[in-house]
PDB file of C-alpha atoms in Angstrom:
ATOM      1  CA  UNK A   1    -101.883 101.456-139.166  1.00 52.00           C
ATOM      2  CA  UNK A   2     -99.615 100.008-141.806  1.00 70.00           C
ATOM      3  CA  UNK A   3     -97.392  97.262-140.469  1.00 80.00           C
ATOM      4  CA  UNK A   4     -95.121  94.623-141.833  1.00 84.00           C
ATOM      5  CA  UNK A   5     -96.328  91.118-141.140  1.00 90.00           C
ATOM      6  CA  UNK A   6     -94.127  88.829-139.046  1.00 92.00           C
ATOM      7  CA  UNK A   7     -93.305  87.055-142.299  1.00 94.00           C
ATOM      8  CA  UNK A   8     -91.868  90.240-143.845  1.00 93.00           C
ATOM      9  CA  UNK A   9     -90.269  91.349-140.585  1.00 94.00           C
ATOM     10  CA  UNK A  10     -88.458  88.031-140.147  1.00 95.00           C
ATOM     11  CA  UNK A  11     -87.541  87.984-143.827  1.00 96.00           C
ATOM     12  CA  UNK A  12     -85.960  91.434-143.602  1.00 95.00           C
ATOM     13  CA  UNK A  13     -84.138  90.513-140.399  1.00 95.00           C
ATOM     14  CA  UNK A  14     -82.805  87.268-141.878  1.00 96.00           C
ATOM     15  CA  UNK A  15     -81.701  89.022-145.064  1.00 97.00           C
ATOM     16  CA  UNK A  16     -80.037  91.807-143.076  1.00 95.00           C
ATOM     17  CA  UNK A  17     -78.197  89.146-141.065  1.00 95.00           C
ATOM     18  CA  UNK A  18     -77.022  87.500-144.291  1.00 95.00           C
ATOM     19  CA  UNK A  19     -75.963  90.876-145.715  1.00 93.00           C
ATOM     20  CA  UNK A  20     -73.947  91.710-142.611  1.00 91.00           C
ATOM     21  CA  UNK A  21     -72.255  88.297-142.525  1.00 89.00           C
ATOM     22  CA  UNK A  22     -71.794  88.128-146.301  1.00 83.00           C
ATOM     23  CA  UNK A  23     -71.525  84.340-146.247  1.00 85.00           C
ATOM     24  CA  UNK A  24     -73.507  81.133-146.509  1.00 93.00           C
ATOM     25  CA  UNK A  25     -75.831  81.106-143.498  1.00 94.00           C
ATOM     26  CA  UNK A  26     -77.912  78.265-142.118  1.00 94.00           C
ATOM     27  CA  UNK A  27     -81.472  78.694-140.895  1.00 94.00           C
ATOM     28  CA  UNK A  28     -80.256  77.270-137.573  1.00 94.00           C
ATOM     29  CA  UNK A  29     -77.694  80.085-137.218  1.00 94.00           C
ATOM     30  CA  UNK A  30     -80.333  82.729-137.957  1.00 96.00           C
ATOM     31  CA  UNK A  31     -82.781  81.184-135.471  1.00 96.00           C
ATOM     32  CA  UNK A  32     -80.128  81.036-132.758  1.00 95.00           C
ATOM     33  CA  UNK A  33     -78.767  84.520-133.414  1.00 95.00           C
ATOM     34  CA  UNK A  34     -82.059  86.374-133.910  1.00 95.00           C
ATOM     35  CA  UNK A  35     -84.430  84.267-131.811  1.00 94.00           C
ATOM     36  CA  UNK A  36     -87.022  83.626-134.519  1.00 94.00           C
ATOM     37  CA  UNK A  37     -89.438  80.725-134.748  1.00 95.00           C
ATOM     38  CA  UNK A  38     -87.667  78.125-136.907  1.00 95.00           C
ATOM     39  CA  UNK A  39     -90.809  76.989-138.729  1.00 95.00           C
ATOM     40  CA  UNK A  40     -91.781  80.480-139.910  1.00 95.00           C
ATOM     41  CA  UNK A  41     -88.196  81.355-140.818  1.00 96.00           C
ATOM     42  CA  UNK A  42     -87.905  78.184-142.898  1.00 95.00           C
ATOM     43  CA  UNK A  43     -91.092  79.103-144.794  1.00 95.00           C
ATOM     44  CA  UNK A  44     -89.789  82.632-145.356  1.00 97.00           C
ATOM     45  CA  UNK A  45     -86.415  81.421-146.635  1.00 97.00           C
ATOM     46  CA  UNK A  46     -88.071  78.930-148.989  1.00 96.00           C
ATOM     47  CA  UNK A  47     -90.268  81.678-150.435  1.00 96.00           C
ATOM     48  CA  UNK A  48     -87.315  84.049-150.802  1.00 97.00           C
ATOM     49  CA  UNK A  49     -85.473  81.256-152.588  1.00 96.00           C
ATOM     50  CA  UNK A  50     -88.418  80.656-154.967  1.00 96.00           C
ATOM     51  CA  UNK A  51     -88.509  84.388-155.696  1.00 96.00           C
ATOM     52  CA  UNK A  52     -84.738  84.471-156.411  1.00 96.00           C
ATOM     53  CA  UNK A  53     -83.861  86.772-153.517  1.00 97.00           C
ATOM     54  CA  UNK A  54     -81.700  84.101-151.882  1.00 97.00           C
ATOM     55  CA  UNK A  55     -80.116  80.885-153.079  1.00 95.00           C
ATOM     56  CA  UNK A  56     -80.633  77.778-150.984  1.00 93.00           C
ATOM     57  CA  UNK A  57     -77.907  75.141-150.888  1.00 93.00           C
ATOM     58  CA  UNK A  58     -78.820  71.729-149.503  1.00 90.00           C
ATOM     59  CA  UNK A  59     -76.604  69.325-147.646  1.00 87.00           C
ATOM     60  CA  UNK A  60     -74.674  69.219-144.385  1.00 87.00           C
ATOM     61  CA  UNK A  61     -72.714  72.361-145.234  1.00 86.00           C
ATOM     62  CA  UNK A  62     -75.700  74.037-146.882  1.00 90.00           C
ATOM     63  CA  UNK A  63     -77.550  77.184-146.060  1.00 94.00           C
ATOM     64  CA  UNK A  64     -78.695  80.369-147.736  1.00 96.00           C
ATOM     65  CA  UNK A  65     -76.940  83.305-149.326  1.00 95.00           C
ATOM     66  CA  UNK A  66     -78.128  86.425-151.070  1.00 96.00           C
ATOM     67  CA  UNK A  67     -78.778  85.943-154.780  1.00 95.00           C
ATOM     68  CA  UNK A  68     -77.344  89.416-155.483  1.00 94.00           C
ATOM     69  CA  UNK A  69     -75.447  92.113-153.672  1.00 93.00           C
ATOM     70  CA  UNK A  70     -77.550  93.620-150.847  1.00 94.00           C
ATOM     71  CA  UNK A  71     -77.341  97.020-152.556  1.00 94.00           C
ATOM     72  CA  UNK A  72     -79.259  95.557-155.535  1.00 95.00           C
ATOM     73  CA  UNK A  73     -82.169  94.146-153.482  1.00 96.00           C
ATOM     74  CA  UNK A  74     -84.937  96.621-152.632  1.00 96.00           C
ATOM     75  CA  UNK A  75     -87.335  96.543-149.726  1.00 95.00           C
ATOM     76  CA  UNK A  76     -90.183  96.533-152.239  1.00 94.00           C
ATOM     77  CA  UNK A  77     -88.791  93.379-153.846  1.00 96.00           C
ATOM     78  CA  UNK A  78     -88.506  91.659-150.464  1.00 96.00           C
ATOM     79  CA  UNK A  79     -91.973  92.587-149.234  1.00 94.00           C
ATOM     80  CA  UNK A  80     -93.584  91.653-152.547  1.00 93.00           C
ATOM     81  CA  UNK A  81     -91.702  88.346-152.613  1.00 96.00           C
ATOM     82  CA  UNK A  82     -93.200  87.471-149.230  1.00 95.00           C
ATOM     83  CA  UNK A  83     -96.598  89.174-149.327  1.00 91.00           C
ATOM     84  CA  UNK A  84     -97.468  89.566-152.994  1.00 88.00           C
ATOM     85  CA  UNK A  85     -97.987  92.857-154.819  1.00 85.00           C
ATOM     86  CA  UNK A  86     -98.173  95.946-152.621  1.00 80.00           C
ATOM     87  CA  UNK A  87    -101.720  97.183-152.388  1.00 75.00           C
ATOM     88  CA  UNK A  88    -102.593 100.104-150.176  1.00 72.00           C
ATOM     89  CA  UNK A  89    -106.202 100.363-151.364  1.00 72.00           C
ATOM     90  CA  UNK A  90    -107.900  98.926-154.444  1.00 67.00           C
ATOM     91  CA  UNK A  91    -108.385 102.231-156.237  1.00 68.00           C
ATOM     92  CA  UNK A  92    -104.703 103.155-155.857  1.00 61.00           C
ATOM     93  CA  UNK A  93    -103.664 100.158-157.912  1.00 63.00           C
ATOM     94  CA  UNK A  94    -106.184 100.679-160.715  1.00 63.00           C
ATOM     95  CA  UNK A  95    -108.762  98.386-159.117  1.00 63.00           C
ATOM     96  CA  UNK A  96    -112.472  98.893-158.831  1.00 69.00           C
ATOM     97  CA  UNK A  97    -114.097 100.811-156.022  1.00 70.00           C
ATOM     98  CA  UNK A  98    -117.837 101.188-155.523  1.00 71.00           C
ATOM     99  CA  UNK A  99    -117.265 104.565-153.870  1.00 69.00           C
ATOM    100  CA  UNK A 100    -115.240 105.955-156.777  1.00 67.00           C
ATOM    101  CA  UNK A 101    -117.724 108.503-158.122  1.00 69.00           C
ATOM    102  CA  UNK A 102    -118.171 110.191-154.742  1.00 73.00           C
ATOM    103  CA  UNK A 103    -114.888 109.324-152.997  1.00 76.00           C
ATOM    104  CA  UNK A 104    -113.311 112.377-151.407  1.00 76.00           C
ATOM    105  CA  UNK A 105    -109.943 110.808-150.624  1.00 75.00           C
ATOM    106  CA  UNK A 106    -109.118 108.889-153.808  1.00 73.00           C
ATOM    107  CA  UNK A 107    -106.454 111.248-155.174  1.00 76.00           C
ATOM    108  CA  UNK A 108    -104.800 111.670-151.768  1.00 81.00           C
ATOM    109  CA  UNK A 109    -104.761 107.927-151.117  1.00 79.00           C
ATOM    110  CA  UNK A 110    -103.285 107.278-154.568  1.00 80.00           C
ATOM    111  CA  UNK A 111    -100.475 109.735-153.793  1.00 85.00           C
ATOM    112  CA  UNK A 112     -99.750 108.050-150.465  1.00 84.00           C
ATOM    113  CA  UNK A 113     -99.667 104.621-152.143  1.00 82.00           C
ATOM    114  CA  UNK A 114     -97.291 105.952-154.800  1.00 85.00           C
ATOM    115  CA  UNK A 115     -95.056 107.529-152.145  1.00 89.00           C
ATOM    116  CA  UNK A 116     -94.890 104.299-150.122  1.00 87.00           C
ATOM    117  CA  UNK A 117     -94.034 102.254-153.214  1.00 87.00           C
ATOM    118  CA  UNK A 118     -91.390 104.839-154.197  1.00 92.00           C
ATOM    119  CA  UNK A 119     -89.815 104.705-150.733  1.00 91.00           C
ATOM    120  CA  UNK A 120     -89.725 100.903-150.631  1.00 91.00           C
ATOM    121  CA  UNK A 121     -88.327 100.768-154.166  1.00 94.00           C
ATOM    122  CA  UNK A 122     -85.574 103.261-153.391  1.00 95.00           C
ATOM    123  CA  UNK A 123     -84.323 101.752-150.148  1.00 94.00           C
ATOM    124  CA  UNK A 124     -82.066  98.726-150.430  1.00 95.00           C
ATOM    125  CA  UNK A 125     -81.362  95.841-148.119  1.00 95.00           C
ATOM    126  CA  UNK A 126     -77.804  97.154-147.734  1.00 93.00           C
ATOM    127  CA  UNK A 127     -79.082 100.491-146.443  1.00 93.00           C
ATOM    128  CA  UNK A 128     -81.338  98.810-143.899  1.00 91.00           C
ATOM    129  CA  UNK A 129     -78.820  96.133-142.884  1.00 90.00           C
ATOM    130  CA  UNK A 130     -75.971  98.574-142.528  1.00 79.00           C
ATOM    131  CA  UNK A 131     -78.059 101.340-140.992  1.00 74.00           C
ATOM    132  CA  UNK A 132     -77.783 104.075-143.622  1.00 57.00           C
ATOM    133  CA  UNK A 133     -79.088 107.011-141.580  1.00 50.00           C
ATOM    134  CA  UNK A 134     -80.324 109.067-144.530  1.00 46.00           C
ATOM    135  CA  UNK A 135     -82.774 106.390-145.621  1.00 48.00           C
ATOM    136  CA  UNK A 136     -83.431 105.164-142.093  1.00 48.00           C
ATOM    137  CA  UNK A 137     -84.967 108.515-141.163  1.00 47.00           C
ATOM    138  CA  UNK A 138     -87.315 108.199-144.149  1.00 47.00           C
ATOM    139  CA  UNK A 139     -88.272 104.679-143.122  1.00 47.00           C
ATOM    140  CA  UNK A 140     -88.905 105.805-139.537  1.00 50.00           C
ATOM    141  CA  UNK A 141     -91.361 108.471-140.719  1.00 44.00           C
ATOM    142  CA  UNK A 142     -93.701 105.837-142.131  1.00 44.00           C
ATOM    143  CA  UNK A 143     -95.189 103.317-139.700  1.00 38.00           C
ATOM    144  CA  UNK A 144     -94.732 100.411-142.101  1.00 39.00           C
TER     145      UNK A 144
END
């Protein structure tokens, strides 16, 4: 089964919270509101900051805010910022596979990988955070 890691899940939840509040948000506020482990959330926010998804502001009145409008941040960008490049199977991404000459599923798996990437690239944080039902039904059909 395909699943988001806790890192990506918490990242998406934190970003959705920021998108809904549309303001500077502290890690403490996110932890208290969403009940996440502070240590993992802090790691996630630091990585999202390094990848220019959020901006971190230090100091007593610091926190995090989205680097861009939530409608300009894709799920693919978020997941890749936290997990690295999407890779369904090696052969789907142009990698080597020792079963390639006799593989019966290669073309089908490549199509699935392309479809998943397309979906994640075409759904934005705004749509997830604000519950856009058209895209939500697409997301629900894939056990990501």
